[in-house]
PDB file of C-alpha atoms in Angstrom:
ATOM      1  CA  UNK A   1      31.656  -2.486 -44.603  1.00 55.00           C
ATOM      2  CA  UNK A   2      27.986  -0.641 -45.664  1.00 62.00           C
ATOM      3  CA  UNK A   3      26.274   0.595 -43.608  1.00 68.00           C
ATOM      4  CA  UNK A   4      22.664  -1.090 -43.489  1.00 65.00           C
ATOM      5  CA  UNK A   5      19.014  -0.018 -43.142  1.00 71.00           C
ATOM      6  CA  UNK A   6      16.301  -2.759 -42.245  1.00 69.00           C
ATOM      7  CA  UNK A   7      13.899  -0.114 -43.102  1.00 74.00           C
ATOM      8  CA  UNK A   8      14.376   0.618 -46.350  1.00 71.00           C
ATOM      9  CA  UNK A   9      15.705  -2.361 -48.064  1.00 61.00           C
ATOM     10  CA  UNK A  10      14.388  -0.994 -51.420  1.00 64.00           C
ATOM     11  CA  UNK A  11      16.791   1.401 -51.921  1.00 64.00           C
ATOM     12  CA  UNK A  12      19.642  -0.235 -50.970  1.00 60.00           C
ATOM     13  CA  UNK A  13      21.190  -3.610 -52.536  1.00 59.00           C
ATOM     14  CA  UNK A  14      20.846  -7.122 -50.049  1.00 58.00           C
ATOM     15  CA  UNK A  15      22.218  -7.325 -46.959  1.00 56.00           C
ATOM     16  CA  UNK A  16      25.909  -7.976 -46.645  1.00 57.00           C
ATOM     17  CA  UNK A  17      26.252 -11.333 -45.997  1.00 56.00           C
ATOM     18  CA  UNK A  18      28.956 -11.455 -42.765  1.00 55.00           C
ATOM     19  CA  UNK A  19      29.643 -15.376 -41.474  1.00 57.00           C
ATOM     20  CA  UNK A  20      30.784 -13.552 -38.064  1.00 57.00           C
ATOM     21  CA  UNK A  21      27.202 -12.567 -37.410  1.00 52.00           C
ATOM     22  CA  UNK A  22      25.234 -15.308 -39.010  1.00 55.00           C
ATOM     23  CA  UNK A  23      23.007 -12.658 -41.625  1.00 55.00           C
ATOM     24  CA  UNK A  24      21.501 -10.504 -38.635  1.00 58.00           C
ATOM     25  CA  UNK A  25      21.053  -7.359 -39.719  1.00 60.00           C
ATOM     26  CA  UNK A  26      21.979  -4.622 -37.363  1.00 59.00           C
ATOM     27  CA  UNK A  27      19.208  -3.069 -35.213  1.00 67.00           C
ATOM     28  CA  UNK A  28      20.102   0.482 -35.987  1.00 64.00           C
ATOM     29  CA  UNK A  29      22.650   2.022 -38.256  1.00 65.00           C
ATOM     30  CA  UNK A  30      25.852   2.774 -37.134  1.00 62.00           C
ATOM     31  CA  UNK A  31      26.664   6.670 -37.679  1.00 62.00           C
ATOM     32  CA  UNK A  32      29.507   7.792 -39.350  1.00 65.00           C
ATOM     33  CA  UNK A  33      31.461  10.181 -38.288  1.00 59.00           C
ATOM     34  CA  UNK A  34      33.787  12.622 -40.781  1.00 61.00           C
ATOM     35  CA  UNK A  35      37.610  11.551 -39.556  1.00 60.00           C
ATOM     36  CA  UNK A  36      39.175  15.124 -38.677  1.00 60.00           C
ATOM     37  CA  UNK A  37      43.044  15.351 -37.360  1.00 58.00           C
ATOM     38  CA  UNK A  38      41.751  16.233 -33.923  1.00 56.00           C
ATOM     39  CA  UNK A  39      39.328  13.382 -33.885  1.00 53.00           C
ATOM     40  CA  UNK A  40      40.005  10.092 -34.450  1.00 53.00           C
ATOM     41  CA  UNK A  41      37.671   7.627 -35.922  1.00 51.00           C
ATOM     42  CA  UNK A  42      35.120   6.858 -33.231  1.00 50.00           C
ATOM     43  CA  UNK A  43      33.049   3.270 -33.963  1.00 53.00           C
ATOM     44  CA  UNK A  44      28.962   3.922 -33.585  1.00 55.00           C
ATOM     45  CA  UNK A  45      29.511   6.839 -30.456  1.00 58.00           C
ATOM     46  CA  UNK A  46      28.476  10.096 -30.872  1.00 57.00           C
ATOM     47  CA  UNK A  47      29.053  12.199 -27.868  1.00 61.00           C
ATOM     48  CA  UNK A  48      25.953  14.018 -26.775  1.00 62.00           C
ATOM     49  CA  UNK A  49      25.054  17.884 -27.011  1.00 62.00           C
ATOM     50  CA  UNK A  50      25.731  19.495 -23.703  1.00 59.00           C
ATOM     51  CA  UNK A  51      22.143  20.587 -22.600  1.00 58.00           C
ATOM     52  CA  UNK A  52      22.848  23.233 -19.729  1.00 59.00           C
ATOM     53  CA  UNK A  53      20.278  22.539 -15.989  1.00 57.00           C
ATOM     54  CA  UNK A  54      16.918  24.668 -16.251  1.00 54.00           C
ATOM     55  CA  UNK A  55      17.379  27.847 -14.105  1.00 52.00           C
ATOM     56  CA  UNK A  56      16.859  27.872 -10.575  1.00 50.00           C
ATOM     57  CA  UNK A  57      12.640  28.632 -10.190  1.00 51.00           C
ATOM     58  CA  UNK A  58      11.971  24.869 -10.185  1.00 50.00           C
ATOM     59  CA  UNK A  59      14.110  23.915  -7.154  1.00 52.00           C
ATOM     60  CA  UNK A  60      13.251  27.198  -5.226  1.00 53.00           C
ATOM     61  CA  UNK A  61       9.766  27.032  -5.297  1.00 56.00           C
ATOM     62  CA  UNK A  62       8.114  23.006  -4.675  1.00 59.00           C
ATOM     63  CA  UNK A  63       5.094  22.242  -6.387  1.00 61.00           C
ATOM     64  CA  UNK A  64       1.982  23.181  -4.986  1.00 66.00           C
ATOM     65  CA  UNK A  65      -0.194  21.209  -3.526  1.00 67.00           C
ATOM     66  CA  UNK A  66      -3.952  21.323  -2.204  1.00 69.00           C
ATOM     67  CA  UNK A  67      -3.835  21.916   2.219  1.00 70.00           C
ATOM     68  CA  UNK A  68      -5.982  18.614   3.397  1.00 75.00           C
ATOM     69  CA  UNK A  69      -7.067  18.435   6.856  1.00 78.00           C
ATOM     70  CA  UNK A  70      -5.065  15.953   8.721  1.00 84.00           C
ATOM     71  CA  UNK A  71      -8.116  13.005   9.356  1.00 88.00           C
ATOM     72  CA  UNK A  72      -7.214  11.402  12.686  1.00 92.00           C
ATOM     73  CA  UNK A  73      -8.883   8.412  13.906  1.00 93.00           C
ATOM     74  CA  UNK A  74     -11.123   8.251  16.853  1.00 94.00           C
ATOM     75  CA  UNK A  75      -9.075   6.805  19.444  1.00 95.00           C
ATOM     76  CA  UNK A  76     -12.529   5.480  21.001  1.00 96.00           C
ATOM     77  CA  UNK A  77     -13.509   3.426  18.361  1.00 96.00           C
ATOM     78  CA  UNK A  78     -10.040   2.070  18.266  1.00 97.00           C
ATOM     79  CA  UNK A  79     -10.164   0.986  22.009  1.00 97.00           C
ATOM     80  CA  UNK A  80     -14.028  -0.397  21.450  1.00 97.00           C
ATOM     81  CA  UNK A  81     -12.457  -2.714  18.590  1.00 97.00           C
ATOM     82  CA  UNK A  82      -9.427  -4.007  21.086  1.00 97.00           C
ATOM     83  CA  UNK A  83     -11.876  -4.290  24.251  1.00 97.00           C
ATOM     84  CA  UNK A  84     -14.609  -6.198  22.216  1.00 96.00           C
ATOM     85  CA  UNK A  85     -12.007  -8.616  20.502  1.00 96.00           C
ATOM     86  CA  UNK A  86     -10.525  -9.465  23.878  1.00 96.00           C
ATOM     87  CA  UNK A  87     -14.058  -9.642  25.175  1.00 95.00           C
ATOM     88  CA  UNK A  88     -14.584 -12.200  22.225  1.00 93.00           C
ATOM     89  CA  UNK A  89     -11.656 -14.557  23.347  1.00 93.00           C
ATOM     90  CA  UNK A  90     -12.538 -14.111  27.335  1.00 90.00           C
ATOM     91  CA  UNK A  91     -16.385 -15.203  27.007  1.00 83.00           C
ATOM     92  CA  UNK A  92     -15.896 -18.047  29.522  1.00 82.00           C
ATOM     93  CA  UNK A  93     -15.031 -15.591  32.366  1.00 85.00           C
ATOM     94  CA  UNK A  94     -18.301 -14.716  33.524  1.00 78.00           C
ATOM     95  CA  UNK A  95     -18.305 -11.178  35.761  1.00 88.00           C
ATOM     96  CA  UNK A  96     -15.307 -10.010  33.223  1.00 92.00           C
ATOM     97  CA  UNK A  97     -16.886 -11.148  30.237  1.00 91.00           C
ATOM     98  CA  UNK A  98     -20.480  -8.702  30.544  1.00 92.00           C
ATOM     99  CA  UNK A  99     -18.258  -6.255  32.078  1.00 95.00           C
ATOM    100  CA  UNK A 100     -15.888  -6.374  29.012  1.00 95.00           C
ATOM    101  CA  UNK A 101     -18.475  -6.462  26.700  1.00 95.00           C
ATOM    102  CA  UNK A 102     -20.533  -3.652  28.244  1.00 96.00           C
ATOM    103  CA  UNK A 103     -17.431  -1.329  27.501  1.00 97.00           C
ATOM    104  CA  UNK A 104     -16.887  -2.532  24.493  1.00 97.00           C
ATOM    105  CA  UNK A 105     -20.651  -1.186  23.233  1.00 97.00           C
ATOM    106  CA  UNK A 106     -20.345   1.756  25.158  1.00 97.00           C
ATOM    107  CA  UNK A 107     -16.707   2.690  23.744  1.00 97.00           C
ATOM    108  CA  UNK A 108     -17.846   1.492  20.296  1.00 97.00           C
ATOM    109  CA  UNK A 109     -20.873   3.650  20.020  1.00 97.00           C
ATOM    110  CA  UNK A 110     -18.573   6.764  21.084  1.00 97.00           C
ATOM    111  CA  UNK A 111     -16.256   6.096  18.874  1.00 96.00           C
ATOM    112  CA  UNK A 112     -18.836   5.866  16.062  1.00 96.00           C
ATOM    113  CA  UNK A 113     -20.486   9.227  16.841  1.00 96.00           C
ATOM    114  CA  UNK A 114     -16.693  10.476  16.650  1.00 95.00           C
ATOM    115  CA  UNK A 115     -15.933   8.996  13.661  1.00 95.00           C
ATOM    116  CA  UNK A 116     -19.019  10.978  11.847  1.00 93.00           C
ATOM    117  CA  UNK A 117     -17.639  14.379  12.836  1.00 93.00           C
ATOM    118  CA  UNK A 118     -15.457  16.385  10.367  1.00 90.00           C
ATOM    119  CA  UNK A 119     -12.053  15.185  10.701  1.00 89.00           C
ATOM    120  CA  UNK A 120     -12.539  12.013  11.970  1.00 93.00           C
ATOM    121  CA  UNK A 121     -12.139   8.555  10.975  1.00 94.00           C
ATOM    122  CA  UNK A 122     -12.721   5.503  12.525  1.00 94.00           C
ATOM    123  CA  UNK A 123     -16.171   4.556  12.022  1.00 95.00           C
ATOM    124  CA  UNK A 124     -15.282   0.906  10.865  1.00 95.00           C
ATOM    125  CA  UNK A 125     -13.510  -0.041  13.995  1.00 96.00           C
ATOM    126  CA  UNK A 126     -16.230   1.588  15.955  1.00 96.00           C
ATOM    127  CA  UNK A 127     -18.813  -0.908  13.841  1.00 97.00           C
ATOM    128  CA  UNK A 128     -16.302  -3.700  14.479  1.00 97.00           C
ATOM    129  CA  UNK A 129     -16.017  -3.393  17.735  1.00 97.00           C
ATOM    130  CA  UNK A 130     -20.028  -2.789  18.810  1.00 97.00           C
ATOM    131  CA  UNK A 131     -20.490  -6.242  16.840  1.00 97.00           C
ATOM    132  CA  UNK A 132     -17.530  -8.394  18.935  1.00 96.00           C
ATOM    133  CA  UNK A 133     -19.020  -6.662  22.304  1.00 96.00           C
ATOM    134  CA  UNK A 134     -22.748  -7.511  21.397  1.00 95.00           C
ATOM    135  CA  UNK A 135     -21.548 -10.973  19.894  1.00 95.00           C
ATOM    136  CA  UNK A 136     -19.004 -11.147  23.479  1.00 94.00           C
ATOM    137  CA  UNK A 137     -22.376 -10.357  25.955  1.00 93.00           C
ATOM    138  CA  UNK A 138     -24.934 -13.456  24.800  1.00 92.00           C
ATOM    139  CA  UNK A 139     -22.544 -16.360  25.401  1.00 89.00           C
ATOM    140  CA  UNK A 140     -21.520 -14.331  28.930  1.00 89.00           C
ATOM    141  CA  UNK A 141     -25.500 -14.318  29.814  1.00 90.00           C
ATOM    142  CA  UNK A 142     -25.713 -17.693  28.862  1.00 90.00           C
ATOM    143  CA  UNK A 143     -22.601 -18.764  31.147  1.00 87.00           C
ATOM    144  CA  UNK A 144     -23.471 -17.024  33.917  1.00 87.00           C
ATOM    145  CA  UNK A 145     -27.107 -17.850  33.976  1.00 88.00           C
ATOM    146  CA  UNK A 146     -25.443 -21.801  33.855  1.00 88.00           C
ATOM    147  CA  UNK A 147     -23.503 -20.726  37.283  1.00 83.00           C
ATOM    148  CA  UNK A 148     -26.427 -19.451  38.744  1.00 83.00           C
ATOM    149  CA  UNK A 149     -28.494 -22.549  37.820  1.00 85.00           C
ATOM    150  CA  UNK A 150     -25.951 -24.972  39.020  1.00 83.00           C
ATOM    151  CA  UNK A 151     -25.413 -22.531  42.459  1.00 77.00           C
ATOM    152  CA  UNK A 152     -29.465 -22.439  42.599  1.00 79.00           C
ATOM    153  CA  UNK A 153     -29.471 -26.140  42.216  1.00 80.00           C
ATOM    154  CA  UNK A 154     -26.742 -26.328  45.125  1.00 77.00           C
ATOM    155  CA  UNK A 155     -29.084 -25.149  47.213  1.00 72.00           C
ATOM    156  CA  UNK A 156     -26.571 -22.042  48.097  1.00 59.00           C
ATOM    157  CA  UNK A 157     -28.135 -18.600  47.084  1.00 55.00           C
ATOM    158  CA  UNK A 158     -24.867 -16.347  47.237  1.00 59.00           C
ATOM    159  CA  UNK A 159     -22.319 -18.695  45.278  1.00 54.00           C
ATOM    160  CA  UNK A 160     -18.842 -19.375  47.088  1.00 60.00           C
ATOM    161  CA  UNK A 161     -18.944 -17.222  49.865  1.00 60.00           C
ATOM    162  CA  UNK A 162     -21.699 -18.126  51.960  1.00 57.00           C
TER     163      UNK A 162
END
């Protein structure tokens, strides 16, 4: 069998025509290798050079890198985010609601000052959280200023316990 080159066909003759394989020509020559006593014919393997591992520098010594500051976020803002979300979903309780949502701002706005400091982070969930308490107060007013209209219109001043 000859060997073969789709990239050169002009100087070789056409491609040998083998039923087995339909005509496709192989995608890379096959190497030869010269048949010596103590080697017998080996079919397109070549064993590979041994290359010998790099010396020892590269394992012993990991690659540098830059020293960042550890950024931590501002546990503040975080709890301003959780208190005005669960202010968000309590607005129908009226006394818990304002009080909720007063914390909420207060632990927001901390949080946000924290967040602007060097080595901080945080200053989203401080944002996010000042919004849902703000947003959590103004249906609270309006509920509780409906329970003091209806108590008014009652004709009881103190609520319940009187």
């Amino acid at each position: 069998m000859t060997s073969y080159d789709p990239y050169q066909p002009e100087r070789q003759g056409p491609a040998p025509v083998d039923p087995a394989w339909q005509q496709y020509p192989p995608s890379a020559p096959v190497p030869q290798l010269p048949q010596t006593p103590q080697t017998p014919q080996q079919w397109g393997t070549q064993p590979y050079p041994v290359q010998p591992y790099a010396a020892q520098p590269y394992a012993a010594q990991p690659y540098p890198m830059a020293a960042y500051p550890m950024l931590r976020t501002s546990g503040m803002a975080v709890a301003g985010m959780v208190v005005g979300i669960v202010a968000l979903v309590m607005f129908w309780v009226p006394f818990l609601d304002l009080l909720l949502g007063f914390l909420a701002i207060g632990l927001s706005w901390a949080g946000m000052l924290q967040a602007d400091r060097p080595g901080y982070t945080g200053k989203g969930m401080g944002i996010a959280g000042l919004v849902c308490g703000i947003i959590a107060v103004i249906p609270a007013l309006v509920i509780m200023l409906f329970f003091f209209g209806l108590f008014a219109a009652a004709g009881t001043a103190c609520g319940i316990a009187c």
